[in-house]
Backbone as a printed PyTorch tensor [residue, N CA C, xyz], in Angstrom:
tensor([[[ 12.5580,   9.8640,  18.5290],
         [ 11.6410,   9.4190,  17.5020],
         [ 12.1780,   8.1470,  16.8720]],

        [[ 11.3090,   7.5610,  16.5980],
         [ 11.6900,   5.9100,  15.7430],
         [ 12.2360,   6.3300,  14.6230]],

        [[ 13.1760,   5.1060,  13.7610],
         [ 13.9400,   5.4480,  12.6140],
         [ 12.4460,   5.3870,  11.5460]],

        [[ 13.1850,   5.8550,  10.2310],
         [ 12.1080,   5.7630,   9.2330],
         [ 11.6990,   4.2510,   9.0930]],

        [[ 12.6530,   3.1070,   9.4280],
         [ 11.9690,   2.0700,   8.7090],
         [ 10.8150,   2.1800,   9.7660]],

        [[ 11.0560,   1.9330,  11.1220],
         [  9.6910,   1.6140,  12.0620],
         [  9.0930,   2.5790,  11.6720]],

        [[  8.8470,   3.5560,  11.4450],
         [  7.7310,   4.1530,  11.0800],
         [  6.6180,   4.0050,   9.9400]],

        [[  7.7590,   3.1650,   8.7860],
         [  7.1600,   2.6840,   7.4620],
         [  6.3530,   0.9670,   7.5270]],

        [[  7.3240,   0.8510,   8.7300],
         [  6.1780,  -0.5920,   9.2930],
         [  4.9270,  -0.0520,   9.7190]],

        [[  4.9950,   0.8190,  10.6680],
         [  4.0560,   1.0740,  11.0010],
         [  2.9260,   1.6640,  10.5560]],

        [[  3.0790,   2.9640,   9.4600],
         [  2.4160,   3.1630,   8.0330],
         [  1.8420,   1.5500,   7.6190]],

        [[  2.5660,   1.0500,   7.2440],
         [  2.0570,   0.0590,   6.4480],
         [  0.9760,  -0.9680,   7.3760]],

        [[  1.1380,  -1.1390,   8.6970],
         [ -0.1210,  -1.4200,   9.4280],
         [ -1.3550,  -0.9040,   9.4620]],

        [[ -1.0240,   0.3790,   9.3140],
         [ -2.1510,   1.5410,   9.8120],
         [ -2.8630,   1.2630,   8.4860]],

        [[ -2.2720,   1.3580,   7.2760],
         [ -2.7760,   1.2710,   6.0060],
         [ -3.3680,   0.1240,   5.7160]],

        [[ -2.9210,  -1.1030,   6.3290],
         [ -3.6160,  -2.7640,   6.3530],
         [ -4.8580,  -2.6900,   6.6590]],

        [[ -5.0180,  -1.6460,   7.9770],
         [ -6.1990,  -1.9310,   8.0430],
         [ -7.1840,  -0.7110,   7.6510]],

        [[ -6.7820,   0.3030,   7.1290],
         [ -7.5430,   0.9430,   6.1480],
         [ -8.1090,   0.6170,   5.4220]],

        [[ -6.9860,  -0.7470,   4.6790],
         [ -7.7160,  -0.7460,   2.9590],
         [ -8.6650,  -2.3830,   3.7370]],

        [[ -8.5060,  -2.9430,   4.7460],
         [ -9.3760,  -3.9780,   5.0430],
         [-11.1380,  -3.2980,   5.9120]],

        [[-10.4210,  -1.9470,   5.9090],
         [-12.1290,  -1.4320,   6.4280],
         [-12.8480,  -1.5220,   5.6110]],

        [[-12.2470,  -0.5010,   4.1330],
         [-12.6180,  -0.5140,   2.8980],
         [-13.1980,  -2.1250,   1.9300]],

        [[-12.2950,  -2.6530,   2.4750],
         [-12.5280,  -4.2290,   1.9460],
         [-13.8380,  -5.0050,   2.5590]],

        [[-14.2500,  -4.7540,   3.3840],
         [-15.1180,  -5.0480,   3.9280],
         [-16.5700,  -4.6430,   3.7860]],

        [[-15.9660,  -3.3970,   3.2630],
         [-17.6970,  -2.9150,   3.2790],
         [-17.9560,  -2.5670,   1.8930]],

        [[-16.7760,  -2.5570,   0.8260],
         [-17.0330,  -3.0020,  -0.5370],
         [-17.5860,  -4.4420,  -0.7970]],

        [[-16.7430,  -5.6590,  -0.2570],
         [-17.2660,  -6.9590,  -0.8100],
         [-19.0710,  -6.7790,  -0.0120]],

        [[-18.9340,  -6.3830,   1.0880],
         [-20.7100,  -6.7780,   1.4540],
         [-21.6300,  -5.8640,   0.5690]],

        [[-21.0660,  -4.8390,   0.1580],
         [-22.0460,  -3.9540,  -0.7410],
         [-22.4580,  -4.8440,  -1.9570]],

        [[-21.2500,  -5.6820,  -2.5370],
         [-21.2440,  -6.3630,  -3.7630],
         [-22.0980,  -7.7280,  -3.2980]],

        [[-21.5440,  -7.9570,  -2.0660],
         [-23.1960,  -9.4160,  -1.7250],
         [-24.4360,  -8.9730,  -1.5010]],

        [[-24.7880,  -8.1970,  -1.1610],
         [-25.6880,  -7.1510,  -1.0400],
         [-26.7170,  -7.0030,  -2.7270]],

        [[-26.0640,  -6.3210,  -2.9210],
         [-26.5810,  -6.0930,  -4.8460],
         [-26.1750,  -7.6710,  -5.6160]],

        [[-25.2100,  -8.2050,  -5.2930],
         [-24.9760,  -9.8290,  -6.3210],
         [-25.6330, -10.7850,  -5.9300]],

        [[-25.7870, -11.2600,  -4.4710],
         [-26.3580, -12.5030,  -4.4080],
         [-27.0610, -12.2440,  -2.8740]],

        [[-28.2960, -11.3410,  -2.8230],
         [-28.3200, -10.8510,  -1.2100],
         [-28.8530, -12.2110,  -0.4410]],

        [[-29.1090, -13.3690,  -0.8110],
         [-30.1470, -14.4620,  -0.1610],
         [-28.8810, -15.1940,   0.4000]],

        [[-27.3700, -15.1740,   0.4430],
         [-26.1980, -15.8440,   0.9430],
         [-25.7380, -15.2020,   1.5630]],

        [[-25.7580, -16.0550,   2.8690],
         [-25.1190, -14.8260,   4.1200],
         [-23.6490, -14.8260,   3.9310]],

        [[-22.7540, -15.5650,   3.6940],
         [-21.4710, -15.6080,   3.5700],
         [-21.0300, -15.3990,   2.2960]],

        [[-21.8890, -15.1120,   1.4830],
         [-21.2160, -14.4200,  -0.0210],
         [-20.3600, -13.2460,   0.0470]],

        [[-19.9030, -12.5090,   1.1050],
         [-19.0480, -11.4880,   1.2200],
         [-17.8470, -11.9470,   1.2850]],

        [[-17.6960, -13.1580,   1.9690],
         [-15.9290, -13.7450,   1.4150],
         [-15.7580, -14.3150,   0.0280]],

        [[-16.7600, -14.2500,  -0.5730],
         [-16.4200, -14.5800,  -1.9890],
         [-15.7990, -13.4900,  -3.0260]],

        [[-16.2520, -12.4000,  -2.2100],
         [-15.3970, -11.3910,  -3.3850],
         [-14.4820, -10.7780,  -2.9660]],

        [[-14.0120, -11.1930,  -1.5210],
         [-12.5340, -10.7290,  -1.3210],
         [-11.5170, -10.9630,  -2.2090]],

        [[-10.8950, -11.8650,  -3.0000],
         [-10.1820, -12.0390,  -4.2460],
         [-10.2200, -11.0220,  -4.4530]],

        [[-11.4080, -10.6410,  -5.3220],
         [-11.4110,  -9.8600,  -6.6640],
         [-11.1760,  -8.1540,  -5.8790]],

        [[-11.8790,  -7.6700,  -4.5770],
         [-11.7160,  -6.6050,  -4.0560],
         [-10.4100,  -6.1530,  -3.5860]],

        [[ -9.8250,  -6.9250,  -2.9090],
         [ -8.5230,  -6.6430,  -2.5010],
         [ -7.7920,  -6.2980,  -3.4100]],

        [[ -7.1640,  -6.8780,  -4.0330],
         [ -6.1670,  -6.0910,  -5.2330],
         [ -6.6580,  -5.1680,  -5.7460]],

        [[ -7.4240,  -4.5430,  -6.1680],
         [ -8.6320,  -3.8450,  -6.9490],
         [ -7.8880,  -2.4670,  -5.6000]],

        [[ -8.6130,  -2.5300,  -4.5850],
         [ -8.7370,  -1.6710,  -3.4920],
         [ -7.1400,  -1.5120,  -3.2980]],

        [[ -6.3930,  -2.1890,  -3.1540],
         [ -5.2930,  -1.8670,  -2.8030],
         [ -4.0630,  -1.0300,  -4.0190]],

        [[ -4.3190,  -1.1400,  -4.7430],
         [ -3.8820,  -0.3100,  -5.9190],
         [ -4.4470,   1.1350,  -5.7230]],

        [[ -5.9280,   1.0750,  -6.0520],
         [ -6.8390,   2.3150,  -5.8230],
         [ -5.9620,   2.9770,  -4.5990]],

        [[ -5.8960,   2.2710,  -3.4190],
         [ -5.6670,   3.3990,  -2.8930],
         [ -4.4340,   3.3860,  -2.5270]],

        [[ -3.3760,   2.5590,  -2.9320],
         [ -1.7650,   3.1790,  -2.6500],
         [ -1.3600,   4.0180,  -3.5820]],

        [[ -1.4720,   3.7040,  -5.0560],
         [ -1.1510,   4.1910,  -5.9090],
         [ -1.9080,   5.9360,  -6.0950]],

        [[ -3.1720,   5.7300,  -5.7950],
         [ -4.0300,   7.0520,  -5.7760],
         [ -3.5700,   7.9120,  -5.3010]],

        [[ -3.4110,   7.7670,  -3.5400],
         [ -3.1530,   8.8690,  -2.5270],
         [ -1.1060,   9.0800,  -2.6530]],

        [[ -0.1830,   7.7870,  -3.5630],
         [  0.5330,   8.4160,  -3.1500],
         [  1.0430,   9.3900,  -4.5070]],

        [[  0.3370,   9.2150,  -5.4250],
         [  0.2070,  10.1780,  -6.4500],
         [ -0.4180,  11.0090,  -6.0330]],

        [[ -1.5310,  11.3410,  -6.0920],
         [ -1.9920,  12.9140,  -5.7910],
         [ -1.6900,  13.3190,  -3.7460]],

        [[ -1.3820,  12.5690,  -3.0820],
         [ -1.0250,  13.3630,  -1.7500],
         [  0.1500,  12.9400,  -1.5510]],

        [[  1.1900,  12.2560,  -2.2250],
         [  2.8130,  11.5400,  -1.8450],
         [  2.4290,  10.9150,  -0.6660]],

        [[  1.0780,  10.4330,  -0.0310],
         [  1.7600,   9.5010,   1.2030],
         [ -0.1850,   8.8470,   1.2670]],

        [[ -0.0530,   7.7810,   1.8640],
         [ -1.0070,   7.2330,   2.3740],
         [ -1.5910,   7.9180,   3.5240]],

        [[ -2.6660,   7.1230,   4.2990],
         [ -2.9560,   7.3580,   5.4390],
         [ -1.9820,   7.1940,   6.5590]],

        [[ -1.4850,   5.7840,   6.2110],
         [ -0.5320,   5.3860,   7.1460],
         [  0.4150,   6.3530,   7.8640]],

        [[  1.2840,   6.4830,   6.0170],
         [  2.6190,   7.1800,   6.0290],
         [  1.9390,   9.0760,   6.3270]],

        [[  1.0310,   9.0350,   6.1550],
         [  0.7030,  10.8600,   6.5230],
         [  0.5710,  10.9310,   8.0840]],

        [[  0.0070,   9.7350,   8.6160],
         [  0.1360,   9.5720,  10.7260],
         [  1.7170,   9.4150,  10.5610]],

        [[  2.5920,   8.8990,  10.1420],
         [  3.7250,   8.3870,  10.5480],
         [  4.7300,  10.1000,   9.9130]],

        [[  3.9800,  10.7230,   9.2600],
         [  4.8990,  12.3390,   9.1000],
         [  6.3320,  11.9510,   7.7030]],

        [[  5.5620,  11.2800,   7.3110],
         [  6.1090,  10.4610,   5.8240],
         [  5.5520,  10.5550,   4.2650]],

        [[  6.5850,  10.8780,   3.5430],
         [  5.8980,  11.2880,   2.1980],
         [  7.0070,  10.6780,   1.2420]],

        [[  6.4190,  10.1790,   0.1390],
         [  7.4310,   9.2650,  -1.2730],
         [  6.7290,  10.8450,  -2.1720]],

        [[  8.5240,  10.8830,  -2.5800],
         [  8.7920,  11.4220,  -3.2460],
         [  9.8640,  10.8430,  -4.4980]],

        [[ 10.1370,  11.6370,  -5.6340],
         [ 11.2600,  10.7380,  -6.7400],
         [ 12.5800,  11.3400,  -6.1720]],

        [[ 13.5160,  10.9890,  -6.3050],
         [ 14.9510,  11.4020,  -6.1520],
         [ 15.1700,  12.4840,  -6.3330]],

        [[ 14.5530,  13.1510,  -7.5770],
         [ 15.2080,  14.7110,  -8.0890],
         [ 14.5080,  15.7250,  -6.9920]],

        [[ 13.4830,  15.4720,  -6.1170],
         [ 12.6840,  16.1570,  -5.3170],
         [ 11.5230,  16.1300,  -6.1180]],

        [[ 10.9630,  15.9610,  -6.6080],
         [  9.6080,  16.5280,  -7.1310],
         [  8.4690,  15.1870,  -6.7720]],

        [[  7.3880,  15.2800,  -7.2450],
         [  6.4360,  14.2660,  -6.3590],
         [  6.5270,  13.4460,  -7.5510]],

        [[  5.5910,  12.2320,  -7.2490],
         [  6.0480,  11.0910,  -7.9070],
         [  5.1510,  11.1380,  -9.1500]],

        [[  5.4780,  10.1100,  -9.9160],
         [  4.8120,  10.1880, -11.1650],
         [  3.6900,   8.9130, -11.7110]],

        [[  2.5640,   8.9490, -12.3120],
         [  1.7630,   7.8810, -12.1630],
         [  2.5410,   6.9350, -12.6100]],

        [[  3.3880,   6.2500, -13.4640],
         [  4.1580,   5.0570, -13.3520],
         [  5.1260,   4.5820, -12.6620]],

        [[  5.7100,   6.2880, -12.0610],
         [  6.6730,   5.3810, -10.6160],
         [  5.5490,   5.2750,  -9.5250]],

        [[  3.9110,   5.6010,  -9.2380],
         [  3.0590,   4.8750,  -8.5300],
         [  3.1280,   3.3280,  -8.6060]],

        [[  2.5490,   3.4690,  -9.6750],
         [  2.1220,   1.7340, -10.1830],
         [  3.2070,   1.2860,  -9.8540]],

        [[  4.5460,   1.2360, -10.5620],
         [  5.3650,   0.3240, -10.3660],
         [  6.0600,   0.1340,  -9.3360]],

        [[  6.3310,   1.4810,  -7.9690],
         [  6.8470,   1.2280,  -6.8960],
         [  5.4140,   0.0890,  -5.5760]],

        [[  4.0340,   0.0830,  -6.2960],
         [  2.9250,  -0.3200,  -5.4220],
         [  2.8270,  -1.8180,  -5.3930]],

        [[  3.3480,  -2.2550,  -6.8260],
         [  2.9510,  -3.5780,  -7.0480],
         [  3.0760,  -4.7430,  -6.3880]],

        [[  4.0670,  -4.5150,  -5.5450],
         [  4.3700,  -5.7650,  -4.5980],
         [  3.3060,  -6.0630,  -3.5070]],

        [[  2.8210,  -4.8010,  -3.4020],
         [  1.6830,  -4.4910,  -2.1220],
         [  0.3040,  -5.2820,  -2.7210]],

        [[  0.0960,  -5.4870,  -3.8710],
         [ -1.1560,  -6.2610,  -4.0480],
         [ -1.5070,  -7.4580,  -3.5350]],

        [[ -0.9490,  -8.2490,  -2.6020],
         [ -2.1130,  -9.0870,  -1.8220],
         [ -0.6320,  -9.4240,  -0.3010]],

        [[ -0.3570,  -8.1410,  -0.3120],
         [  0.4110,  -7.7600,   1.3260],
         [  1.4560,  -8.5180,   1.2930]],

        [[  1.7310,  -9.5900,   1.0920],
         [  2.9500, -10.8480,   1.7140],
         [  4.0990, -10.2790,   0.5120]],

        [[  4.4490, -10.0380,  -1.1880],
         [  5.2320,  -9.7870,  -1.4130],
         [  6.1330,  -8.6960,  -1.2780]],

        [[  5.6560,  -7.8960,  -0.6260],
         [  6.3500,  -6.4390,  -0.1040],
         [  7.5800,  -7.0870,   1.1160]],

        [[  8.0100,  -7.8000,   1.5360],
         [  8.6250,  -8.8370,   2.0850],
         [  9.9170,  -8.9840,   1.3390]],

        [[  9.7100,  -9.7160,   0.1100],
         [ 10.7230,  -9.9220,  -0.8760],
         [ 11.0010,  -8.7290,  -1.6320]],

        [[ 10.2960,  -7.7790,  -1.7980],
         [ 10.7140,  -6.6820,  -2.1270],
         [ 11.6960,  -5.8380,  -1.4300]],

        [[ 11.8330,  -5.8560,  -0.0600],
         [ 12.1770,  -5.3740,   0.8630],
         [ 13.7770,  -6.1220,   1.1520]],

        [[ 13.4770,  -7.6610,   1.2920],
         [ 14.7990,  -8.3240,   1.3460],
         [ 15.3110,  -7.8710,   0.4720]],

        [[ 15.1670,  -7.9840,  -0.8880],
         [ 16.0460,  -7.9360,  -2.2540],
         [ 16.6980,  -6.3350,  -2.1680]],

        [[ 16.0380,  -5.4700,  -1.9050],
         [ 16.6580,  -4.0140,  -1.8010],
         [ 17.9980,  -4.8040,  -0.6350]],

        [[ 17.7040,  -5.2870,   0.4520],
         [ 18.7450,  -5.5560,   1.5560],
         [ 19.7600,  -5.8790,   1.1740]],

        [[ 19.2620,  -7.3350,   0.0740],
         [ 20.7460,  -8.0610,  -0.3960],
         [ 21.4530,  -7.0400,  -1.2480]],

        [[ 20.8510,  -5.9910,  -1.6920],
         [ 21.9400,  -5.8520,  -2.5400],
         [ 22.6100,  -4.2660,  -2.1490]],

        [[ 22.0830,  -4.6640,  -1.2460],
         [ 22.7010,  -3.4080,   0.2290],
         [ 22.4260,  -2.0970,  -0.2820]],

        [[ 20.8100,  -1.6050,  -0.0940],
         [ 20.4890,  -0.6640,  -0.7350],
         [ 19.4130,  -0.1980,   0.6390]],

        [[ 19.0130,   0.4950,   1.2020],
         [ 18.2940,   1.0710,   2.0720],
         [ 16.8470,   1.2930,   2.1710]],

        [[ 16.8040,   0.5570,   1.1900],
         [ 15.0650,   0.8270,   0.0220],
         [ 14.7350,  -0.6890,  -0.2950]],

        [[ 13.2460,  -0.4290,  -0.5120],
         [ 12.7870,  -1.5410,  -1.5100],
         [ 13.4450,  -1.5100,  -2.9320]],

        [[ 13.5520,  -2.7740,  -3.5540],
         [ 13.8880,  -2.9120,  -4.8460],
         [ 13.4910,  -2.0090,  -5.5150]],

        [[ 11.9100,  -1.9970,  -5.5670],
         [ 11.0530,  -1.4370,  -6.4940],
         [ 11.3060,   0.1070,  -6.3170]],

        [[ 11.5630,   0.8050,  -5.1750],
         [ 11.7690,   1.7510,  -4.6540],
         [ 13.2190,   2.4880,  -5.3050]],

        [[ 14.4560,   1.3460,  -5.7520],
         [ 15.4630,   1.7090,  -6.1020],
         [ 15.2790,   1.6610,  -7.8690]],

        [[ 14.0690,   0.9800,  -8.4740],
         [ 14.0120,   0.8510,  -9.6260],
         [ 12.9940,   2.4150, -10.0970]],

        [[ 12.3480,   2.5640,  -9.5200],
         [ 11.2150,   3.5900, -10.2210],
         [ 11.9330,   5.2860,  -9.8070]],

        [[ 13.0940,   4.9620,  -8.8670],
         [ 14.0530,   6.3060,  -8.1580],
         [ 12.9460,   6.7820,  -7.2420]],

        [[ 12.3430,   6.2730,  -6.3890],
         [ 11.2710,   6.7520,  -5.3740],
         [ 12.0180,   6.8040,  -4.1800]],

        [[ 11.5880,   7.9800,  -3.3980],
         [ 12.1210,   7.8340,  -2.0690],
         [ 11.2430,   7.6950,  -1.1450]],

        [[ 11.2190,   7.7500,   0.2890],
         [ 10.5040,   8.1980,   1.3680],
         [ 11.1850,   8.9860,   2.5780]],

        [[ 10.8580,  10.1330,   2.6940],
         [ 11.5060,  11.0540,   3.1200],
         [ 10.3960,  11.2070,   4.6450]],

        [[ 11.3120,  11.5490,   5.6780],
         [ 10.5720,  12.3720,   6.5940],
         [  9.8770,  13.6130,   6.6870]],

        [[  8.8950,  14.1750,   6.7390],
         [  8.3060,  15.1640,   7.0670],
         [  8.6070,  16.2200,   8.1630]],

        [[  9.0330,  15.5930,   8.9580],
         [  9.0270,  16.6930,  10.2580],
         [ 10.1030,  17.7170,  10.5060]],

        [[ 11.7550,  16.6690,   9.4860],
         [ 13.0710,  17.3320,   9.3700],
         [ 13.0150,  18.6910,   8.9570]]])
């Protein structure tokens, strides 16, 4: 079996394009009802949908189910350190980097540099991600 990080890459793909299915058929609903006479008014509210959507649903599912879509195919669940499931502000604050995909990157280095096995944010809110299958 792959280590946890490839698996958390791979979560995090699976989940890219979850929340871009979702993204898609929210902004056209919103051109749809906002401006239906513009055929390309659906890239206009990607801005505002994406972050919106991507909170909703990292923060959502990994509060009430500890894992995304991704991380639930990949047999992966965030949990807090003491064992118990996570809490709505270690949601928010372990998610935030994920709001428009590219800073989860620097989140990720910075846990590296400072030779920690985790995201930053991950070592700040005491969140883990644990395997499932062990």
């Amino acid at each position: 079996m792959a280590s946890i990080f490839t698996r958390r890459v791979l979560a995090y793909v699976i989940d890219f394009f979850v929340v871009s299915a979702f993204m898609w058929i929210v902004s056209y609903l919103l051109s749809i009802f906002i401006n239906p006479y513009s055929t390309f008014a659906v890239y206009m509210y990607f801005p505002y949908v994406v972050p919106v959507l991507i909170l909703i649903y990292f923060i959502g599912l990994e509060k009430s189910k500890g894992a995304t879509v991704g991380k639930a195919l990949m047999y992966l669940r965030v949990i807090s350190r003491n064992g118990y499931p996570i809490s709505w502000a270690q949601a928010i604050v372990r998610n935030l980097t994920k709001i428009f995909w590219f800073p989860i990157i620097f989140d990720w280095a910075i846990g590296k540099i400072i030779r920690r096995n985790d995201r930053i944010l991950g070592v700040f809110t005491k969140t883990i991600v644990v395997n499932e299958v062990e």
